Every structure is written in C-alpha cells, then in structure tokens.
C-alpha cells in the first residue's frame, strides 16, 4: 500500500479549521480490521503527504518506480490518493506501466479516515481485497483500476464527478470492472489483458509540451496563434462541443490552420462526459477533417492528457504521434 496523501489521511487542524495530512504510519490503529485480512500489507509513504492538487508527473514517476522496485515481491498494489486528481494519476500510470500482470488499485475517500461517517474504511479494505484477488495463481485484475464506493473502474476511463457524494467517480464510456456487494464481483469479459509478448516494464517518459483548451460561446480564438507560436507546445487538446462541433466562421478555420502550420497537432475531445467525437456528423465538425485534427474519440480529459504526455517525443514509439495516438494502448479508447 502506497500512501500519497489526500483526504483519506487527513485530520482537522483546529487552529485553522482546514483539513491537513497526518502521519499515516498509525493507520493500523484507525483500521484494526486490517489485521484480519488474509493478505499481508506493507506500507510505503511519500515523504510529504500531498493534497492531490499538488500531484503531477514527478510523483507519477515516483509511483511507477516504487511499483517496479517492488513488483516481484508483492501480489498487488494499492495507492491511497486524494480524489481531486486520482483519475489523472490512474490514467498516467496505466500508460507508464507496460505488460502489467498484477493489480494496481487507486483509492481514497471523501471523508477522513478518523471521521465517524467515513467512507475510507470500505474503500481501503475492499481496495486491498481487489489487489490481492488471485485465482489459480493469477491476478484477476491485471491493470490500473480505481476503486470507490463499491465500484471498480478502469483507471484510464474514470473521472471525478462529485465533490459531495461518496459515489464520486464515474466511468461514463466503459462498463465497471467490478462491483462489491455481498460478493466481490468482477465482470471478466471487460477486463484488460496486456499482450502475451509484453513483459512488465515502466516508461517514465512524460512530456509537458501539451495544452488543454475548452471552447465556449463567444470565445476569441485569435489569442491562440501567439500562444502556440511562443509556447513550444506540440499538441493542443481542444475540448469542443458534443460529438465534435465548433464555430463555423472562416476565422476559426484560418486560426486553427495557422496553429497546425506551426507543427502543432490538434487532438479533439468532447465537453460531454459520455459519447464520442465523430468528425463529419455535423457540418460544424468538418473543419477538423480539413485541418487534419486527430479524433480523441471517447477519451476522458484525464486520459487524453496522460496519453499525449506519454506519447509526445517518446522514443519507445517509432511511428508518428498520430499513428501512436490512434492505437488503443491500454483499453483507454473504444
Ligand atoms: N483535496 C483532496 C485531495 O484530492 C480531496 C480528496 O482527497 O478527496 O487531495
């Protein structure tokens, strides 16, 4: 179990009234039930527990390294993480861990573990169950997943949908991998399996030459050209309407065309949480065919970003960015 921070390990600082992280080494005292588990759990902690809004690529690398260093010794991994960016971390790790044959389960909670009404105990204990769920010496889950409020989701399909309810995460474009009720259910046909020939390894390459922009009615797109010119970005993720529509005026096309001429790839994803991009469905999306944009299909925002960071300039992918992006690498895209 790797503790990174988040609400799960926080308690109230009575001086300020805000939640702040406590030393998680005392976790066993807060969840005595852990002693009754059939698996043995060791704890590794980040030196400083983090609010997940401070978690980024360097921490993703740190997590991938911890998993790689301990891969042979453990049957599975649970990452305790703040909920705010948990879906980003889950998406990034799914690309960084190649040929995974063991479960990597991220979880956290909406209320601190010491709170009377906490959701932390259930999430943590069932997360550990899923991480140690084996049959015939084989892990049942062999991918990066996120467990929260009775549901097991594919990490790179998940998104945080509520800052209020215990049922905080959704996987709008992919079925749940499992459900915990009286039994620990798993929907086997929807589980990811790495290709046979792929052996386990980590890929720490993460580029920061990506930018995400959400369009809105009345937007002045012309800021984009000077931005793209000076910033050195390689990929612009454009979050557009519905199935891929944007303003139909000539300026929009000229501006996006000039961005493309600067060598910037444009990946198009939707502002809707479910459904997928389909260029040409409406005439207001034909522009993307004309400028040679890339369809982000049904990717979540988190997964689109992580996939771009993973692929931009990555020497492990010999093809072009466009070719690699079009592939379904870890079950992230339909
Ligand atoms: N701000 C917290 C975090 O993401 C929220 C949480 O854990 O639920 O670290």
CSV table of C-alpha atoms and ligand atoms in Angstrom, one decimal:
chain,number,residue,atom,x,y,z
A,1,UNK,CA,0.0,0.0,0.0
A,2,UNK,CA,1.5,3.3,-1.0
A,3,UNK,CA,0.2,6.4,0.7
A,4,UNK,CA,0.5,9.6,-1.2
A,5,UNK,CA,-1.9,11.8,0.8
A,6,UNK,CA,-5.4,13.1,0.2
A,7,UNK,CA,-8.5,13.4,2.5
A,8,UNK,CA,-8.2,9.7,3.5
A,9,UNK,CA,-5.2,10.5,5.7
A,10,UNK,CA,-6.2,14.0,6.8
A,11,UNK,CA,-7.5,15.4,10.1
A,12,UNK,CA,-8.8,18.7,11.1
A,13,UNK,CA,-6.3,21.3,12.1
A,14,UNK,CA,-8.2,23.0,14.9
A,15,UNK,CA,-6.1,26.2,14.6
A,16,UNK,CA,-7.1,26.9,11.0
A,17,UNK,CA,-10.2,24.7,10.6
A,18,UNK,CA,-8.8,23.2,7.4
A,19,UNK,CA,-8.0,19.5,6.7
A,20,UNK,CA,-4.3,18.6,6.7
A,21,UNK,CA,-2.4,15.3,6.4
A,22,UNK,CA,-1.3,13.2,9.4
A,23,UNK,CA,1.4,10.6,9.6
A,24,UNK,CA,-0.2,7.5,8.0
A,25,UNK,CA,2.1,5.1,9.8
A,26,UNK,CA,-0.6,5.0,12.5
A,27,UNK,CA,-3.2,3.7,10.1
A,28,UNK,CA,-3.5,0.3,11.7
A,29,UNK,CA,-4.7,2.0,14.9
A,30,UNK,CA,-7.5,3.6,12.9
A,31,UNK,CA,-8.5,0.5,11.0
A,32,UNK,CA,-7.9,-2.5,13.3
A,33,UNK,CA,-9.8,-4.6,10.8
A,34,UNK,CA,-6.7,-4.7,8.7
A,35,UNK,CA,-5.2,-7.3,11.0
A,36,UNK,CA,-8.0,-9.7,9.9
A,37,UNK,CA,-7.2,-9.5,6.2
A,38,UNK,CA,-5.9,-12.7,4.6
A,39,UNK,CA,-3.1,-10.8,2.9
A,40,UNK,CA,-0.1,-9.1,4.4
A,41,UNK,CA,0.2,-5.4,3.9
A,42,UNK,CA,3.3,-3.2,3.9
A,43,UNK,CA,3.1,0.5,3.8
A,44,UNK,CA,5.2,2.9,1.9
A,45,UNK,CA,4.6,6.6,2.2
A,46,UNK,CA,5.5,9.7,0.2
A,47,UNK,CA,7.9,11.8,2.3
A,48,UNK,CA,5.3,14.6,2.5
A,49,UNK,CA,1.7,13.6,2.2
A,50,UNK,CA,0.1,15.6,-0.6
A,51,UNK,CA,-3.2,17.2,-1.4
A,52,UNK,CA,-3.6,15.6,-4.8
A,53,UNK,CA,-3.8,19.1,-6.4
A,54,UNK,CA,0.0,19.1,-5.9
A,55,UNK,CA,0.5,15.7,-7.5
A,56,UNK,CA,2.0,15.7,-11.0
A,57,UNK,CA,4.3,13.9,-13.4
A,58,UNK,CA,7.2,13.7,-11.0
A,59,UNK,CA,5.0,11.9,-8.5
A,60,UNK,CA,3.6,9.6,-11.2
A,61,UNK,CA,7.3,8.7,-12.0
A,62,UNK,CA,7.9,8.1,-8.3
A,63,UNK,CA,4.9,5.8,-8.1
A,64,UNK,CA,5.9,3.8,-11.2
A,65,UNK,CA,9.4,3.4,-9.7
A,66,UNK,CA,8.0,2.2,-6.3
A,67,UNK,CA,5.8,-0.4,-8.2
A,68,UNK,CA,8.7,-1.5,-10.4
A,69,UNK,CA,11.1,-1.9,-7.4
A,70,UNK,CA,8.6,-4.0,-5.5
A,71,UNK,CA,6.9,-5.7,-8.4
A,72,UNK,CA,8.3,-9.2,-7.9
A,73,UNK,CA,7.8,-9.2,-4.1
A,74,UNK,CA,4.1,-8.2,-4.0
A,75,UNK,CA,0.9,-9.7,-5.4
A,76,UNK,CA,-0.7,-6.3,-5.9
A,77,UNK,CA,-0.5,-2.6,-5.1
A,78,UNK,CA,-3.0,-0.2,-3.5
A,79,UNK,CA,-2.3,3.5,-3.9
A,80,UNK,CA,-4.0,5.8,-1.5
A,81,UNK,CA,-4.5,9.1,-3.2
A,82,UNK,CA,-6.5,12.4,-3.0
A,83,UNK,CA,-9.7,12.2,-5.1
A,84,UNK,CA,-9.2,15.5,-6.9
A,85,UNK,CA,-6.5,14.2,-9.3
A,86,UNK,CA,-6.9,10.5,-8.8
A,87,UNK,CA,-8.2,9.9,-12.3
A,88,UNK,CA,-5.2,11.8,-13.8
A,89,UNK,CA,-2.7,9.6,-11.8
A,90,UNK,CA,-4.6,6.4,-12.7
A,91,UNK,CA,-4.6,7.4,-16.4
A,92,UNK,CA,-0.9,8.3,-16.4
A,93,UNK,CA,0.1,5.1,-14.6
A,94,UNK,CA,-1.9,3.0,-17.0
A,95,UNK,CA,0.4,4.2,-19.8
A,96,UNK,CA,3.6,4.2,-17.8
A,97,UNK,CA,3.2,0.5,-16.6
A,98,UNK,CA,3.6,-1.8,-19.5
A,99,UNK,CA,2.9,-5.5,-19.5
A,100,UNK,CA,1.2,-5.3,-16.1
A,101,UNK,CA,0.1,-8.7,-14.7
A,102,UNK,CA,-0.8,-7.5,-11.2
A,103,UNK,CA,-3.5,-5.2,-9.8
A,104,UNK,CA,-2.7,-1.6,-9.2
A,105,UNK,CA,-5.7,-0.1,-7.4
A,106,UNK,CA,-6.1,3.5,-6.6
A,107,UNK,CA,-8.5,4.6,-3.8
A,108,UNK,CA,-9.1,7.4,-1.3
A,109,UNK,CA,-12.1,8.8,0.4
A,110,UNK,CA,-14.4,11.8,0.6
A,111,UNK,CA,-14.2,11.9,4.4
A,112,UNK,CA,-11.1,11.4,6.6
A,113,UNK,CA,-10.4,8.0,8.0
A,114,UNK,CA,-10.9,9.2,11.5
A,115,UNK,CA,-14.4,10.6,10.8
A,116,UNK,CA,-17.3,8.7,12.2
A,117,UNK,CA,-19.1,8.6,8.9
A,118,UNK,CA,-16.0,7.9,6.8
A,119,UNK,CA,-16.1,6.1,3.5
A,120,UNK,CA,-12.4,5.4,3.9
A,121,UNK,CA,-12.6,2.1,5.6
A,122,UNK,CA,-14.7,0.4,3.0
A,123,UNK,CA,-12.7,1.9,0.1
A,124,UNK,CA,-9.4,0.9,1.6
A,125,UNK,CA,-10.3,-2.6,2.7
A,126,UNK,CA,-12.1,-3.6,-0.5
A,127,UNK,CA,-9.3,-2.0,-2.5
A,128,UNK,CA,-6.9,-4.3,-0.6
A,129,UNK,CA,-9.3,-7.3,-1.4
A,130,UNK,CA,-9.2,-6.5,-5.1
A,131,UNK,CA,-5.4,-6.0,-5.0
A,132,UNK,CA,-5.0,-9.5,-3.5
A,133,UNK,CA,-7.7,-11.3,-5.6
A,134,UNK,CA,-6.0,-14.2,-7.2
A,135,UNK,CA,-7.3,-17.4,-8.9
A,136,UNK,CA,-5.1,-20.3,-10.0
A,137,UNK,CA,-2.0,-18.2,-9.1
A,138,UNK,CA,-3.1,-15.5,-11.5
A,139,UNK,CA,-4.2,-12.0,-10.6
A,140,UNK,CA,-7.8,-11.4,-11.6
A,141,UNK,CA,-7.2,-7.7,-12.1
A,142,UNK,CA,-4.1,-7.0,-14.2
A,143,UNK,CA,-4.5,-3.3,-14.9
A,144,UNK,CA,-4.6,0.1,-13.2
A,145,UNK,CA,-8.0,0.4,-11.6
A,146,UNK,CA,-9.8,2.8,-9.3
A,147,UNK,CA,-12.0,1.5,-6.5
A,148,UNK,CA,-14.5,3.9,-4.9
A,149,UNK,CA,-17.9,3.4,-3.2
A,150,UNK,CA,-18.5,-0.3,-4.2
A,151,UNK,CA,-17.3,0.2,-7.8
A,152,UNK,CA,-14.2,-0.9,-9.5
A,153,UNK,CA,-13.4,1.2,-12.6
A,154,UNK,CA,-10.8,1.1,-15.3
A,155,UNK,CA,-8.3,3.8,-14.2
A,156,UNK,CA,-8.0,5.5,-17.6
A,157,UNK,CA,-11.7,5.5,-18.1
A,158,UNK,CA,-12.5,7.2,-14.8
A,159,UNK,CA,-13.3,10.7,-13.8
A,160,UNK,CA,-14.2,12.5,-10.6
A,161,UNK,CA,-17.8,13.5,-10.9
A,162,UNK,CA,-18.8,14.7,-7.4
A,163,UNK,CA,-17.1,16.7,-4.7
A,164,UNK,CA,-20.1,15.9,-2.4
A,165,UNK,CA,-21.3,12.4,-2.7
A,166,UNK,CA,-19.5,9.2,-1.6
A,167,UNK,CA,-20.2,7.9,-5.1
A,168,UNK,CA,-17.6,10.3,-6.5
A,169,UNK,CA,-16.3,8.6,-9.6
A,170,UNK,CA,-17.8,7.6,-13.0
A,171,UNK,CA,-16.6,5.7,-16.0
A,172,UNK,CA,-19.1,7.0,-18.5
A,173,UNK,CA,-17.8,5.3,-21.6
A,174,UNK,CA,-16.8,1.9,-20.2
A,175,UNK,CA,-18.5,-0.7,-18.0
A,176,UNK,CA,-17.5,-1.1,-14.4
A,177,UNK,CA,-14.8,-3.8,-14.0
A,178,UNK,CA,-16.4,-4.9,-10.8
A,179,UNK,CA,-18.9,-4.3,-8.0
A,180,UNK,CA,-18.5,-5.1,-4.4
A,181,UNK,CA,-21.7,-6.2,-2.6
A,182,UNK,CA,-22.1,-9.3,-0.5
A,183,UNK,CA,-19.6,-10.8,-3.0
A,184,UNK,CA,-16.7,-9.2,-4.7
A,185,UNK,CA,-17.9,-9.3,-8.3
A,186,UNK,CA,-15.7,-8.9,-11.4
A,187,UNK,CA,-17.0,-8.5,-15.0
A,188,UNK,CA,-14.4,-10.7,-16.6
A,189,UNK,CA,-15.1,-10.0,-20.3
A,190,UNK,CA,-14.3,-6.3,-19.8
A,191,UNK,CA,-11.0,-6.7,-18.0
A,192,UNK,CA,-7.8,-5.6,-19.7
A,193,UNK,CA,-5.1,-8.1,-20.5
A,194,UNK,CA,-1.7,-6.9,-21.8
A,195,UNK,CA,-0.5,-8.7,-24.9
A,196,UNK,CA,1.2,-12.0,-24.2
A,197,UNK,CA,4.6,-11.0,-25.5
A,198,UNK,CA,4.7,-7.8,-23.5
A,199,UNK,CA,6.9,-8.2,-20.3
A,200,UNK,CA,6.5,-5.8,-17.4
A,201,UNK,CA,8.4,-2.6,-17.5
A,202,UNK,CA,7.9,1.1,-16.8
A,203,UNK,CA,8.1,4.0,-19.2
A,204,UNK,CA,8.9,7.2,-17.3
A,205,UNK,CA,8.7,9.5,-20.4
A,206,UNK,CA,6.2,12.3,-19.8
A,207,UNK,CA,6.2,15.4,-22.0
A,208,UNK,CA,4.9,18.7,-20.8
A,209,UNK,CA,4.5,20.1,-24.4
A,210,UNK,CA,0.8,19.7,-24.3
A,211,UNK,CA,-2.0,22.2,-23.6
A,212,UNK,CA,-5.7,21.8,-23.0
A,213,UNK,CA,-8.3,24.3,-24.1
A,214,UNK,CA,-12.0,24.3,-23.7
A,215,UNK,CA,-14.0,26.3,-26.2
A,216,UNK,CA,-17.0,28.4,-25.2
A,217,UNK,CA,-19.6,30.6,-26.9
A,218,UNK,CA,-18.1,34.0,-27.8
A,219,UNK,CA,-14.5,32.8,-27.4
A,220,UNK,CA,-11.8,34.8,-29.2
A,221,UNK,CA,-9.7,32.1,-30.8
A,222,UNK,CA,-7.1,34.5,-32.2
A,223,UNK,CA,-5.2,34.5,-28.9
A,224,UNK,CA,-4.3,31.0,-29.8
A,225,UNK,CA,-1.8,31.8,-32.6
A,226,UNK,CA,0.5,33.9,-30.5
A,227,UNK,CA,0.2,31.4,-27.7
A,228,UNK,CA,1.1,28.5,-30.0
A,229,UNK,CA,3.9,30.5,-31.6
A,230,UNK,CA,5.7,31.3,-28.3
A,231,UNK,CA,5.0,28.3,-26.1
A,232,UNK,CA,6.6,25.4,-27.9
A,233,UNK,CA,3.6,23.2,-27.4
A,234,UNK,CA,3.5,20.1,-29.6
A,235,UNK,CA,-0.1,19.1,-29.0
A,236,UNK,CA,-3.2,21.2,-28.3
A,237,UNK,CA,-6.1,19.3,-26.9
A,238,UNK,CA,-9.3,21.1,-27.9
A,239,UNK,CA,-12.3,20.3,-25.8
A,240,UNK,CA,-15.2,21.1,-28.1
A,241,UNK,CA,-19.0,20.6,-28.1
A,242,UNK,CA,-21.0,17.4,-28.3
A,243,UNK,CA,-19.7,15.0,-31.0
A,244,UNK,CA,-17.1,17.4,-32.2
A,245,UNK,CA,-18.6,20.7,-33.2
A,246,UNK,CA,-17.1,24.2,-33.2
A,247,UNK,CA,-17.8,27.7,-34.7
A,248,UNK,CA,-18.2,27.6,-38.5
A,249,UNK,CA,-16.8,31.1,-39.3
A,250,UNK,CA,-13.8,31.4,-41.6
A,251,UNK,CA,-11.6,32.9,-38.9
A,252,UNK,CA,-11.9,29.8,-36.8
A,253,UNK,CA,-10.6,27.7,-39.6
A,254,UNK,CA,-7.8,30.1,-40.5
A,255,UNK,CA,-6.7,30.3,-36.9
A,256,UNK,CA,-6.7,26.6,-36.3
A,257,UNK,CA,-5.0,26.1,-39.7
A,258,UNK,CA,-2.2,28.5,-38.7
A,259,UNK,CA,-1.7,26.6,-35.4
A,260,UNK,CA,-1.4,23.4,-37.4
A,261,UNK,CA,1.2,25.1,-39.7
A,262,UNK,CA,3.3,25.8,-36.6
A,263,UNK,CA,3.6,22.0,-36.4
A,264,UNK,CA,1.1,21.6,-33.5
A,265,UNK,CA,-1.1,18.6,-33.6
A,266,UNK,CA,-4.7,19.2,-32.5
A,267,UNK,CA,-6.5,16.5,-30.6
A,268,UNK,CA,-10.2,16.9,-30.3
A,269,UNK,CA,-12.2,15.7,-27.3
A,270,UNK,CA,-15.7,16.4,-26.1
A,271,UNK,CA,-17.1,18.6,-23.3
A,272,UNK,CA,-19.7,15.9,-22.8
A,273,UNK,CA,-18.7,13.2,-20.4
A,274,UNK,CA,-20.3,10.4,-22.4
A,275,UNK,CA,-20.4,9.7,-26.1
A,276,UNK,CA,-17.7,10.2,-28.6
A,277,UNK,CA,-16.2,12.5,-31.2
A,278,UNK,CA,-17.4,11.8,-34.7
A,279,UNK,CA,-15.9,14.2,-37.3
A,280,UNK,CA,-18.3,14.9,-40.1
A,281,UNK,CA,-21.5,14.0,-38.2
A,282,UNK,CA,-22.4,17.7,-38.3
A,283,UNK,CA,-21.1,20.2,-40.9
A,284,UNK,CA,-19.7,22.2,-37.9
A,285,UNK,CA,-17.2,19.4,-37.3
A,286,UNK,CA,-16.0,19.0,-40.9
A,287,UNK,CA,-13.4,21.7,-40.2
A,288,UNK,CA,-11.4,19.1,-38.2
A,289,UNK,CA,-11.1,16.8,-41.2
A,290,UNK,CA,-10.0,19.8,-43.3
A,291,UNK,CA,-7.3,20.9,-40.9
A,292,UNK,CA,-6.1,17.3,-40.2
A,293,UNK,CA,-7.1,17.2,-36.5
A,294,UNK,CA,-6.9,13.9,-34.5
A,295,UNK,CA,-10.1,12.5,-33.0
A,296,UNK,CA,-9.9,11.8,-29.3
A,297,UNK,CA,-13.0,9.6,-29.7
A,298,UNK,CA,-14.4,8.7,-26.3
A,299,UNK,CA,-11.3,9.5,-24.2
A,300,UNK,CA,-11.8,11.2,-20.9
A,301,UNK,CA,-10.0,14.5,-20.5
A,302,UNK,CA,-7.7,12.9,-18.0
A,303,UNK,CA,-6.8,10.1,-20.3
A,304,UNK,CA,-6.3,12.3,-23.3
A,305,UNK,CA,-3.8,14.4,-21.4
A,306,UNK,CA,-2.0,11.5,-20.0
A,307,UNK,CA,-1.8,9.8,-23.4
A,308,UNK,CA,-0.4,12.9,-25.0
A,309,UNK,CA,2.2,13.3,-22.2
A,310,UNK,CA,3.2,9.7,-22.7
A,311,UNK,CA,3.4,9.8,-26.4
A,312,UNK,CA,4.9,13.2,-27.4
A,313,UNK,CA,8.5,12.7,-28.3
A,314,UNK,CA,8.6,9.2,-26.7
A,315,UNK,CA,11.4,7.2,-28.3
A,316,UNK,CA,9.7,3.9,-27.5
A,317,UNK,CA,7.1,4.7,-30.1
A,318,UNK,CA,8.8,4.6,-33.5
A,319,UNK,CA,5.7,5.8,-35.5
A,320,UNK,CA,4.4,9.3,-35.7
A,321,UNK,CA,2.4,10.8,-32.8
A,322,UNK,CA,-0.8,10.5,-34.9
A,323,UNK,CA,-0.2,6.8,-35.6
A,324,UNK,CA,0.5,6.0,-31.9
A,325,UNK,CA,-2.4,8.1,-30.6
A,326,UNK,CA,-4.8,6.3,-32.9
A,327,UNK,CA,-4.0,3.0,-31.2
A,328,UNK,CA,-5.9,1.7,-28.2
A,329,UNK,CA,-2.9,1.3,-25.9
A,330,UNK,CA,-4.3,0.2,-22.5
A,331,UNK,CA,-8.1,0.0,-23.1
A,332,UNK,CA,-8.5,3.7,-22.7
A,333,UNK,CA,-10.3,4.3,-26.0
A,334,UNK,CA,-13.1,2.4,-27.8
B,1,LIG,N1,-8.3,17.8,-1.9
B,1,LIG,C1,-8.3,16.4,-1.6
B,1,LIG,C2,-7.2,15.8,-2.5
B,1,LIG,O1,-7.5,15.5,-3.6
B,1,LIG,C3,-9.6,15.8,-1.8
B,1,LIG,C4,-9.7,14.4,-1.5
B,1,LIG,O2,-8.8,13.6,-1.2
B,1,LIG,O3,-10.9,13.9,-1.6
B,1,LIG,O4,-6.1,15.5,-2.1
